[in-house]
mmCIF file of N, CA, C and O and ligand atoms in Angstrom:
data_model
loop_
_atom_site.group_PDB
_atom_site.id
_atom_site.type_symbol
_atom_site.label_atom_id
_atom_site.label_comp_id
_atom_site.label_asym_id
_atom_site.label_seq_id
_atom_site.Cartn_x
_atom_site.Cartn_y
_atom_site.Cartn_z
ATOM 1 N N MET A 28 -51.828 18.307 24.314
ATOM 2 C CA MET A 28 -52.384 17.427 25.329
ATOM 3 C C MET A 28 -51.243 16.734 26.069
ATOM 4 O O MET A 28 -50.250 16.362 25.477
ATOM 5 N N GLN A 29 -51.429 16.541 27.350
ATOM 6 C CA GLN A 29 -50.392 15.950 28.184
ATOM 7 C C GLN A 29 -50.941 14.696 28.867
ATOM 8 O O GLN A 29 -52.142 14.564 29.076
ATOM 9 N N THR A 30 -50.046 13.799 29.201
ATOM 10 C CA THR A 30 -50.415 12.580 29.915
ATOM 11 C C THR A 30 -49.917 12.682 31.349
ATOM 12 O O THR A 30 -48.755 12.993 31.581
ATOM 13 N N PHE A 31 -50.804 12.435 32.300
ATOM 14 C CA PHE A 31 -50.444 12.411 33.711
ATOM 15 C C PHE A 31 -50.466 10.956 34.192
ATOM 16 O O PHE A 31 -51.329 10.182 33.775
ATOM 17 N N PRO A 32 -49.573 10.606 35.120
ATOM 18 C CA PRO A 32 -49.594 9.245 35.671
ATOM 19 C C PRO A 32 -50.447 9.187 36.935
ATOM 20 O O PRO A 32 -50.163 9.873 37.915
ATOM 21 N N CYS A 33 -51.473 8.378 36.931
ATOM 22 C CA CYS A 33 -52.222 8.112 38.158
ATOM 23 C C CYS A 33 -51.553 6.914 38.825
ATOM 24 O O CYS A 33 -51.356 5.893 38.169
ATOM 25 N N PRO A 34 -51.179 7.000 40.116
ATOM 26 C CA PRO A 34 -50.528 5.869 40.769
ATOM 27 C C PRO A 34 -51.423 4.642 40.869
ATOM 28 O O PRO A 34 -50.945 3.542 41.137
ATOM 29 N N PHE A 35 -52.713 4.794 40.642
ATOM 30 C CA PHE A 35 -53.651 3.685 40.772
ATOM 31 C C PHE A 35 -54.071 3.116 39.413
ATOM 32 O O PHE A 35 -54.410 1.950 39.303
ATOM 33 N N CYS A 36 -54.081 3.959 38.377
ATOM 34 C CA CYS A 36 -54.609 3.556 37.069
ATOM 35 C C CYS A 36 -53.568 3.581 35.951
ATOM 36 O O CYS A 36 -53.834 3.068 34.871
ATOM 37 N N GLY A 37 -52.435 4.234 36.184
ATOM 38 C CA GLY A 37 -51.437 4.368 35.139
ATOM 39 C C GLY A 37 -51.609 5.652 34.354
ATOM 40 O O GLY A 37 -52.369 6.546 34.755
ATOM 41 N N PRO A 38 -50.901 5.786 33.228
ATOM 42 C CA PRO A 38 -50.939 7.012 32.432
ATOM 43 C C PRO A 38 -52.336 7.269 31.853
ATOM 44 O O PRO A 38 -52.967 6.345 31.319
ATOM 45 N N ARG A 39 -52.778 8.522 31.986
ATOM 46 C CA ARG A 39 -54.089 8.910 31.468
ATOM 47 C C ARG A 39 -54.006 10.329 30.924
ATOM 48 O O ARG A 39 -53.129 11.105 31.283
ATOM 49 N N ASP A 40 -54.966 10.677 30.082
ATOM 50 C CA ASP A 40 -55.036 12.019 29.512
ATOM 51 C C ASP A 40 -55.268 13.054 30.621
ATOM 52 O O ASP A 40 -56.036 12.804 31.557
ATOM 53 N N GLU A 41 -54.634 14.205 30.500
ATOM 54 C CA GLU A 41 -54.732 15.235 31.544
ATOM 55 C C GLU A 41 -56.164 15.715 31.790
ATOM 56 O O GLU A 41 -56.470 16.236 32.853
ATOM 57 N N THR A 42 -57.039 15.519 30.814
ATOM 58 C CA THR A 42 -58.420 15.965 30.995
ATOM 59 C C THR A 42 -59.162 15.143 32.055
ATOM 60 O O THR A 42 -60.233 15.537 32.505
ATOM 61 N N GLU A 43 -58.574 14.005 32.470
ATOM 62 C CA GLU A 43 -59.196 13.176 33.499
ATOM 63 C C GLU A 43 -58.826 13.624 34.910
ATOM 64 O O GLU A 43 -59.293 13.037 35.884
ATOM 65 N N PHE A 44 -57.994 14.671 35.036
ATOM 66 C CA PHE A 44 -57.473 15.067 36.342
ATOM 67 C C PHE A 44 -57.958 16.466 36.723
ATOM 68 O O PHE A 44 -58.264 17.296 35.866
ATOM 69 N N HIS A 45 -57.999 16.689 38.025
ATOM 70 C CA HIS A 45 -58.383 17.996 38.551
ATOM 71 C C HIS A 45 -57.370 18.411 39.609
ATOM 72 O O HIS A 45 -57.092 17.638 40.551
ATOM 73 N N PHE A 46 -56.824 19.614 39.479
ATOM 74 C CA PHE A 46 -55.877 20.138 40.466
ATOM 75 C C PHE A 46 -56.600 20.379 41.786
ATOM 76 O O PHE A 46 -57.694 20.955 41.813
ATOM 77 N N ALA A 47 -55.991 19.957 42.888
ATOM 78 C CA ALA A 47 -56.602 20.169 44.208
ATOM 79 C C ALA A 47 -55.908 21.297 44.961
ATOM 80 O O ALA A 47 -56.546 22.280 45.342
ATOM 81 N N THR A 48 -54.592 21.176 45.180
ATOM 82 C CA THR A 48 -53.861 22.186 45.945
ATOM 83 C C THR A 48 -52.369 21.916 45.868
ATOM 84 O O THR A 48 -51.948 20.880 45.363
ATOM 85 N N GLU A 49 -51.595 22.852 46.366
ATOM 86 C CA GLU A 49 -50.160 22.639 46.501
ATOM 87 C C GLU A 49 -49.930 21.643 47.633
ATOM 88 O O GLU A 49 -50.624 21.693 48.648
ATOM 89 N N ALA A 50 -48.968 20.752 47.471
ATOM 90 C CA ALA A 50 -48.661 19.776 48.522
ATOM 91 C C ALA A 50 -47.813 20.426 49.602
ATOM 92 O O ALA A 50 -47.054 21.362 49.336
ATOM 93 N N GLY A 51 -47.962 19.937 50.820
ATOM 94 C CA GLY A 51 -47.107 20.377 51.910
ATOM 95 C C GLY A 51 -47.561 21.637 52.615
ATOM 96 O O GLY A 51 -46.847 22.150 53.473
ATOM 97 N N ARG A 52 -48.724 22.151 52.284
ATOM 98 C CA ARG A 52 -49.211 23.352 52.968
ATOM 99 C C ARG A 52 -49.875 22.938 54.278
ATOM 100 O O ARG A 52 -50.711 22.051 54.308
ATOM 101 N N ALA A 53 -49.506 23.601 55.343
ATOM 102 C CA ALA A 53 -50.069 23.283 56.652
ATOM 103 C C ALA A 53 -51.352 24.081 56.877
ATOM 104 O O ALA A 53 -51.371 25.305 56.719
ATOM 105 N N ARG A 54 -52.406 23.369 57.220
ATOM 106 C CA ARG A 54 -53.681 24.013 57.527
ATOM 107 C C ARG A 54 -53.534 24.794 58.830
ATOM 108 O O ARG A 54 -53.020 24.262 59.820
ATOM 109 N N PRO A 55 -53.938 26.079 58.863
ATOM 110 C CA PRO A 55 -53.798 26.844 60.110
ATOM 111 C C PRO A 55 -54.672 26.249 61.214
ATOM 112 O O PRO A 55 -55.829 25.913 60.984
ATOM 113 N N GLU A 56 -54.087 26.125 62.364
ATOM 114 C CA GLU A 56 -54.769 25.534 63.523
ATOM 115 C C GLU A 56 -54.435 26.338 64.778
ATOM 116 O O GLU A 56 -53.373 26.956 64.833
ATOM 117 N N PRO A 57 -55.264 26.272 65.812
ATOM 118 C CA PRO A 57 -56.584 25.661 65.872
ATOM 119 C C PRO A 57 -57.616 26.525 65.132
ATOM 120 O O PRO A 57 -57.534 27.760 65.135
ATOM 121 N N ALA A 58 -58.570 25.880 64.496
ATOM 122 C CA ALA A 58 -59.514 26.558 63.613
ATOM 123 C C ALA A 58 -60.242 27.705 64.300
ATOM 124 O O ALA A 58 -60.467 28.761 63.694
ATOM 125 N N ALA A 59 -60.604 27.533 65.578
ATOM 126 C CA ALA A 59 -61.369 28.564 66.282
ATOM 127 C C ALA A 59 -60.566 29.844 66.493
ATOM 128 O O ALA A 59 -61.130 30.912 66.724
ATOM 129 N N GLU A 60 -59.255 29.759 66.382
ATOM 130 C CA GLU A 60 -58.407 30.927 66.635
ATOM 131 C C GLU A 60 -57.807 31.508 65.364
ATOM 132 O O GLU A 60 -57.056 32.479 65.421
ATOM 133 N N VAL A 61 -58.121 30.932 64.208
ATOM 134 C CA VAL A 61 -57.554 31.408 62.941
ATOM 135 C C VAL A 61 -58.343 32.626 62.460
ATOM 136 O O VAL A 61 -59.575 32.597 62.400
ATOM 137 N N SER A 62 -57.638 33.690 62.133
ATOM 138 C CA SER A 62 -58.308 34.907 61.660
ATOM 139 C C SER A 62 -58.868 34.686 60.252
ATOM 140 O O SER A 62 -58.427 33.792 59.516
ATOM 141 N N ASP A 63 -59.830 35.519 59.874
ATOM 142 C CA ASP A 63 -60.397 35.434 58.530
ATOM 143 C C ASP A 63 -59.320 35.660 57.475
ATOM 144 O O ASP A 63 -59.308 35.000 56.430
ATOM 145 N N GLU A 64 -58.396 36.573 57.753
ATOM 146 C CA GLU A 64 -57.333 36.872 56.793
ATOM 147 C C GLU A 64 -56.404 35.668 56.605
ATOM 148 O O GLU A 64 -56.022 35.333 55.481
ATOM 149 N N ASP A 65 -56.048 35.019 57.702
ATOM 150 C CA ASP A 65 -55.160 33.847 57.603
ATOM 151 C C ASP A 65 -55.866 32.681 56.906
ATOM 152 O O ASP A 65 -55.256 31.950 56.126
ATOM 153 N N TRP A 66 -57.171 32.526 57.176
ATOM 154 C CA TRP A 66 -57.908 31.444 56.544
ATOM 155 C C TRP A 66 -58.044 31.695 55.041
ATOM 156 O O TRP A 66 -57.874 30.791 54.219
ATOM 157 N N ALA A 67 -58.334 32.940 54.681
ATOM 158 C CA ALA A 67 -58.456 33.296 53.262
ATOM 159 C C ALA A 67 -57.123 33.096 52.541
ATOM 160 O O ALA A 67 -57.086 32.603 51.415
ATOM 161 N N ALA A 68 -56.025 33.452 53.212
ATOM 162 C CA ALA A 68 -54.703 33.260 52.597
ATOM 163 C C ALA A 68 -54.437 31.777 52.384
ATOM 164 O O ALA A 68 -53.886 31.381 51.350
ATOM 165 N N TYR A 69 -54.822 30.941 53.348
ATOM 166 C CA TYR A 69 -54.626 29.492 53.208
ATOM 167 C C TYR A 69 -55.441 28.942 52.047
ATOM 168 O O TYR A 69 -54.969 28.127 51.252
ATOM 169 N N LEU A 70 -56.682 29.418 51.907
ATOM 170 C CA LEU A 70 -57.562 28.885 50.867
ATOM 171 C C LEU A 70 -57.260 29.418 49.476
ATOM 172 O O LEU A 70 -57.360 28.693 48.486
ATOM 173 N N PHE A 71 -56.916 30.703 49.375
ATOM 174 C CA PHE A 71 -56.907 31.335 48.058
ATOM 175 C C PHE A 71 -55.556 31.849 47.570
ATOM 176 O O PHE A 71 -55.445 32.206 46.405
ATOM 177 N N ALA A 72 -54.549 31.919 48.419
ATOM 178 C CA ALA A 72 -53.267 32.488 47.993
ATOM 179 C C ALA A 72 -52.367 31.387 47.450
ATOM 180 O O ALA A 72 -51.721 30.677 48.214
ATOM 181 N N ALA A 73 -52.341 31.222 46.151
ATOM 182 C CA ALA A 73 -51.465 30.230 45.524
ATOM 183 C C ALA A 73 -50.072 30.821 45.364
ATOM 184 O O ALA A 73 -49.913 31.992 45.036
ATOM 185 N N HIS A 74 -49.063 29.992 45.584
ATOM 186 C CA HIS A 74 -47.694 30.465 45.436
ATOM 187 C C HIS A 74 -47.222 30.353 43.994
ATOM 188 O O HIS A 74 -46.461 31.178 43.526
ATOM 189 N N ALA A 75 -47.655 29.329 43.291
ATOM 190 C CA ALA A 75 -47.329 29.115 41.873
ATOM 191 C C ALA A 75 -45.860 29.355 41.559
ATOM 192 O O ALA A 75 -45.517 30.172 40.703
ATOM 193 N N PRO A 76 -44.953 28.631 42.248
ATOM 194 C CA PRO A 76 -43.525 28.828 41.979
ATOM 195 C C PRO A 76 -43.111 28.264 40.620
ATOM 196 O O PRO A 76 -43.764 27.354 40.095
ATOM 197 N N LYS A 77 -42.028 28.802 40.094
ATOM 198 C CA LYS A 77 -41.461 28.272 38.859
ATOM 199 C C LYS A 77 -40.505 27.139 39.217
ATOM 200 O O LYS A 77 -39.793 27.209 40.217
ATOM 201 N N GLY A 78 -40.498 26.085 38.406
ATOM 202 C CA GLY A 78 -39.592 24.973 38.636
ATOM 203 C C GLY A 78 -40.326 23.761 39.161
ATOM 204 O O GLY A 78 -41.512 23.573 38.907
ATOM 205 N N THR A 79 -39.614 22.925 39.916
ATOM 206 C CA THR A 79 -40.190 21.687 40.432
ATOM 207 C C THR A 79 -41.181 21.991 41.553
ATOM 208 O O THR A 79 -40.853 22.708 42.494
ATOM 209 N N VAL A 80 -42.384 21.462 41.390
ATOM 210 C CA VAL A 80 -43.441 21.673 42.384
ATOM 211 C C VAL A 80 -44.065 20.329 42.738
ATOM 212 O O VAL A 80 -44.051 19.387 41.954
ATOM 213 N N ARG A 81 -44.604 20.250 43.949
ATOM 214 C CA ARG A 81 -45.366 19.083 44.391
ATOM 215 C C ARG A 81 -46.796 19.545 44.585
ATOM 216 O O ARG A 81 -47.046 20.522 45.303
ATOM 217 N N GLU A 82 -47.721 18.844 43.950
ATOM 218 C CA GLU A 82 -49.119 19.248 43.968
ATOM 219 C C GLU A 82 -50.013 18.040 44.250
ATOM 220 O O GLU A 82 -49.662 16.909 43.935
ATOM 221 N N ILE A 83 -51.169 18.318 44.829
ATOM 222 C CA ILE A 83 -52.172 17.276 45.039
ATOM 223 C C ILE A 83 -53.154 17.355 43.872
ATOM 224 O O ILE A 83 -53.704 18.426 43.573
ATOM 225 N N TRP A 84 -53.362 16.226 43.203
ATOM 226 C CA TRP A 84 -54.290 16.137 42.081
ATOM 227 C C TRP A 84 -55.308 15.038 42.358
ATOM 228 O O TRP A 84 -55.031 14.093 43.086
ATOM 229 N N LEU A 85 -56.455 15.168 41.755
ATOM 230 C CA LEU A 85 -57.513 14.163 41.839
ATOM 231 C C LEU A 85 -57.677 13.533 40.461
ATOM 232 O O LEU A 85 -57.810 14.244 39.457
ATOM 233 N N HIS A 86 -57.648 12.183 40.420
ATOM 234 C CA HIS A 86 -57.972 11.495 39.172
ATOM 235 C C HIS A 86 -59.464 11.202 39.231
ATOM 236 O O HIS A 86 -59.939 10.403 40.035
ATOM 237 N N LEU A 87 -60.224 11.863 38.384
ATOM 238 C CA LEU A 87 -61.690 11.822 38.468
ATOM 239 C C LEU A 87 -62.267 10.413 38.281
ATOM 240 O O LEU A 87 -63.154 10.020 39.048
ATOM 241 N N PRO A 88 -61.818 9.597 37.306
ATOM 242 C CA PRO A 88 -62.439 8.269 37.128
ATOM 243 C C PRO A 88 -62.293 7.345 38.332
ATOM 244 O O PRO A 88 -63.209 6.601 38.653
ATOM 245 N N CYS A 89 -61.152 7.368 39.034
ATOM 246 C CA CYS A 89 -60.983 6.468 40.176
ATOM 247 C C CYS A 89 -61.265 7.164 41.505
ATOM 248 O O CYS A 89 -61.391 6.508 42.533
ATOM 249 N N GLY A 90 -61.306 8.502 41.500
ATOM 250 C CA GLY A 90 -61.632 9.239 42.714
ATOM 251 C C GLY A 90 -60.514 9.310 43.732
ATOM 252 O O GLY A 90 -60.749 9.647 44.888
ATOM 253 N N GLU A 91 -59.274 9.018 43.306
ATOM 254 C CA GLU A 91 -58.142 9.019 44.239
ATOM 255 C C GLU A 91 -57.326 10.308 44.109
ATOM 256 O O GLU A 91 -57.064 10.784 43.003
ATOM 257 N N TYR A 92 -56.920 10.836 45.260
ATOM 258 C CA TYR A 92 -56.001 11.971 45.307
ATOM 259 C C TYR A 92 -54.576 11.431 45.383
ATOM 260 O O TYR A 92 -54.334 10.364 45.970
ATOM 261 N N PHE A 93 -53.635 12.157 44.820
ATOM 262 C CA PHE A 93 -52.238 11.733 44.869
ATOM 263 C C PHE A 93 -51.335 12.954 44.727
ATOM 264 O O PHE A 93 -51.784 14.046 44.392
ATOM 265 N N VAL A 94 -50.036 12.736 45.014
ATOM 266 C CA VAL A 94 -49.044 13.801 44.904
ATOM 267 C C VAL A 94 -48.357 13.693 43.555
ATOM 268 O O VAL A 94 -47.786 12.646 43.226
ATOM 269 N N LEU A 95 -48.420 14.750 42.781
ATOM 270 C CA LEU A 95 -47.756 14.811 41.480
ATOM 271 C C LEU A 95 -46.578 15.770 41.592
ATOM 272 O O LEU A 95 -46.734 16.893 42.073
ATOM 273 N N THR A 96 -45.409 15.316 41.171
ATOM 274 C CA THR A 96 -44.226 16.169 41.133
ATOM 275 C C THR A 96 -43.949 16.491 39.677
ATOM 276 O O THR A 96 -43.839 15.585 38.841
ATOM 277 N N ARG A 97 -43.912 17.775 39.370
ATOM 278 C CA ARG A 97 -43.712 18.186 37.981
ATOM 279 C C ARG A 97 -42.974 19.514 37.945
ATOM 280 O O ARG A 97 -42.837 20.190 38.966
ATOM 281 N N ASN A 98 -42.514 19.854 36.758
ATOM 282 C CA ASN A 98 -41.863 21.144 36.551
ATOM 283 C C ASN A 98 -42.906 22.092 35.975
ATOM 284 O O ASN A 98 -43.465 21.827 34.906
ATOM 285 N N SER A 99 -43.166 23.192 36.661
ATOM 286 C CA SER A 99 -44.216 24.120 36.247
ATOM 287 C C SER A 99 -43.828 24.947 35.023
ATOM 288 O O SER A 99 -44.676 25.580 34.416
ATOM 289 N N VAL A 100 -42.566 24.918 34.638
ATOM 290 C CA VAL A 100 -42.116 25.673 33.464
ATOM 291 C C VAL A 100 -42.074 24.769 32.233
ATOM 292 O O VAL A 100 -42.647 25.082 31.195
ATOM 293 N N THR A 101 -41.411 23.623 32.375
ATOM 294 C CA THR A 101 -41.242 22.730 31.230
ATOM 295 C C THR A 101 -42.412 21.749 31.063
ATOM 296 O O THR A 101 -42.535 21.106 30.041
ATOM 297 N N ARG A 102 -43.231 21.618 32.110
ATOM 298 C CA ARG A 102 -44.357 20.680 32.169
ATOM 299 C C ARG A 102 -43.900 19.224 32.245
ATOM 300 O O ARG A 102 -44.705 18.311 32.073
ATOM 301 N N ALA A 103 -42.605 18.993 32.493
ATOM 302 C CA ALA A 103 -42.092 17.627 32.650
ATOM 303 C C ALA A 103 -42.665 17.015 33.929
ATOM 304 O O ALA A 103 -42.726 17.677 34.963
ATOM 305 N N ILE A 104 -43.075 15.748 33.838
ATOM 306 C CA ILE A 104 -43.596 15.023 34.991
ATOM 307 C C ILE A 104 -42.456 14.238 35.621
ATOM 308 O O ILE A 104 -41.761 13.485 34.940
ATOM 309 N N HIS A 105 -42.260 14.388 36.928
ATOM 310 C CA HIS A 105 -41.176 13.699 37.625
ATOM 311 C C HIS A 105 -41.662 12.508 38.443
ATOM 312 O O HIS A 105 -40.846 11.732 38.931
ATOM 313 N N GLY A 106 -42.962 12.398 38.648
ATOM 314 C CA GLY A 106 -43.471 11.246 39.375
ATOM 315 C C GLY A 106 -44.811 11.517 40.019
ATOM 316 O O GLY A 106 -45.248 12.655 40.123
ATOM 317 N N ALA A 107 -45.452 10.430 40.425
ATOM 318 C CA ALA A 107 -46.741 10.511 41.110
ATOM 319 C C ALA A 107 -46.772 9.434 42.181
ATOM 320 O O ALA A 107 -46.377 8.297 41.942
ATOM 321 N N LYS A 108 -47.229 9.812 43.376
ATOM 322 C CA LYS A 108 -47.298 8.880 44.492
ATOM 323 C C LYS A 108 -48.642 9.031 45.190
ATOM 324 O O LYS A 108 -49.190 10.134 45.252
ATOM 325 N N PRO A 109 -49.130 7.930 45.769
ATOM 326 C CA PRO A 109 -50.340 8.062 46.585
ATOM 327 C C PRO A 109 -50.081 8.989 47.767
ATOM 328 O O PRO A 109 -48.927 9.188 48.178
ATOM 329 N N LEU A 110 -51.121 9.554 48.328
ATOM 330 C CA LEU A 110 -50.968 10.350 49.535
ATOM 331 C C LEU A 110 -50.446 9.450 50.639
ATOM 332 O O LEU A 110 -50.694 8.236 50.643
ATOM 333 N N PRO A 111 -49.683 10.004 51.599
ATOM 334 C CA PRO A 111 -49.173 9.181 52.690
ATOM 335 C C PRO A 111 -50.306 8.407 53.376
ATOM 336 O O PRO A 111 -51.358 8.962 53.668
ATOM 337 N N GLY A 112 -50.069 7.126 53.590
ATOM 338 C CA GLY A 112 -51.054 6.288 54.255
ATOM 339 C C GLY A 112 -52.047 5.635 53.329
ATOM 340 O O GLY A 112 -52.884 4.851 53.764
ATOM 341 N N VAL A 113 -51.985 5.929 52.026
ATOM 342 C CA VAL A 113 -52.901 5.338 51.060
ATOM 343 C C VAL A 113 -52.129 4.321 50.220
ATOM 344 O O VAL A 113 -51.190 4.699 49.515
ATOM 345 N N PRO A 114 -52.473 3.045 50.274
ATOM 346 C CA PRO A 114 -51.770 2.053 49.458
ATOM 347 C C PRO A 114 -52.119 2.197 47.978
ATOM 348 O O PRO A 114 -53.267 2.491 47.649
ATOM 349 N N ALA A 115 -51.126 2.014 47.117
ATOM 350 C CA ALA A 115 -51.364 2.117 45.667
ATOM 351 C C ALA A 115 -51.939 0.835 45.139
ATOM 352 O O ALA A 115 -51.760 -0.212 45.668
HETATM 353 ZN ZN1 ZN B 21 -56.772 6.799 38.843
#
């Protein structure tokens, strides 16, 4: 079992969190001109790199999304921050 830090609630058991997406991915725009293939790649093609990654996670009890920086190989947590524009 692992502990994740919620920027709003503090350290909590990993079972309280849900992975949302990789951080920093640009949504294809304009939507009316995006092909089905490009949209499917945006929605379903995970990169899953090895090493330090930035991911968007949801803490289910408080309902807040945040950016988690962690190592995908060692599972070390490097930090958690609210999404830009969201006060902690
Ligand atoms: Zn929380």
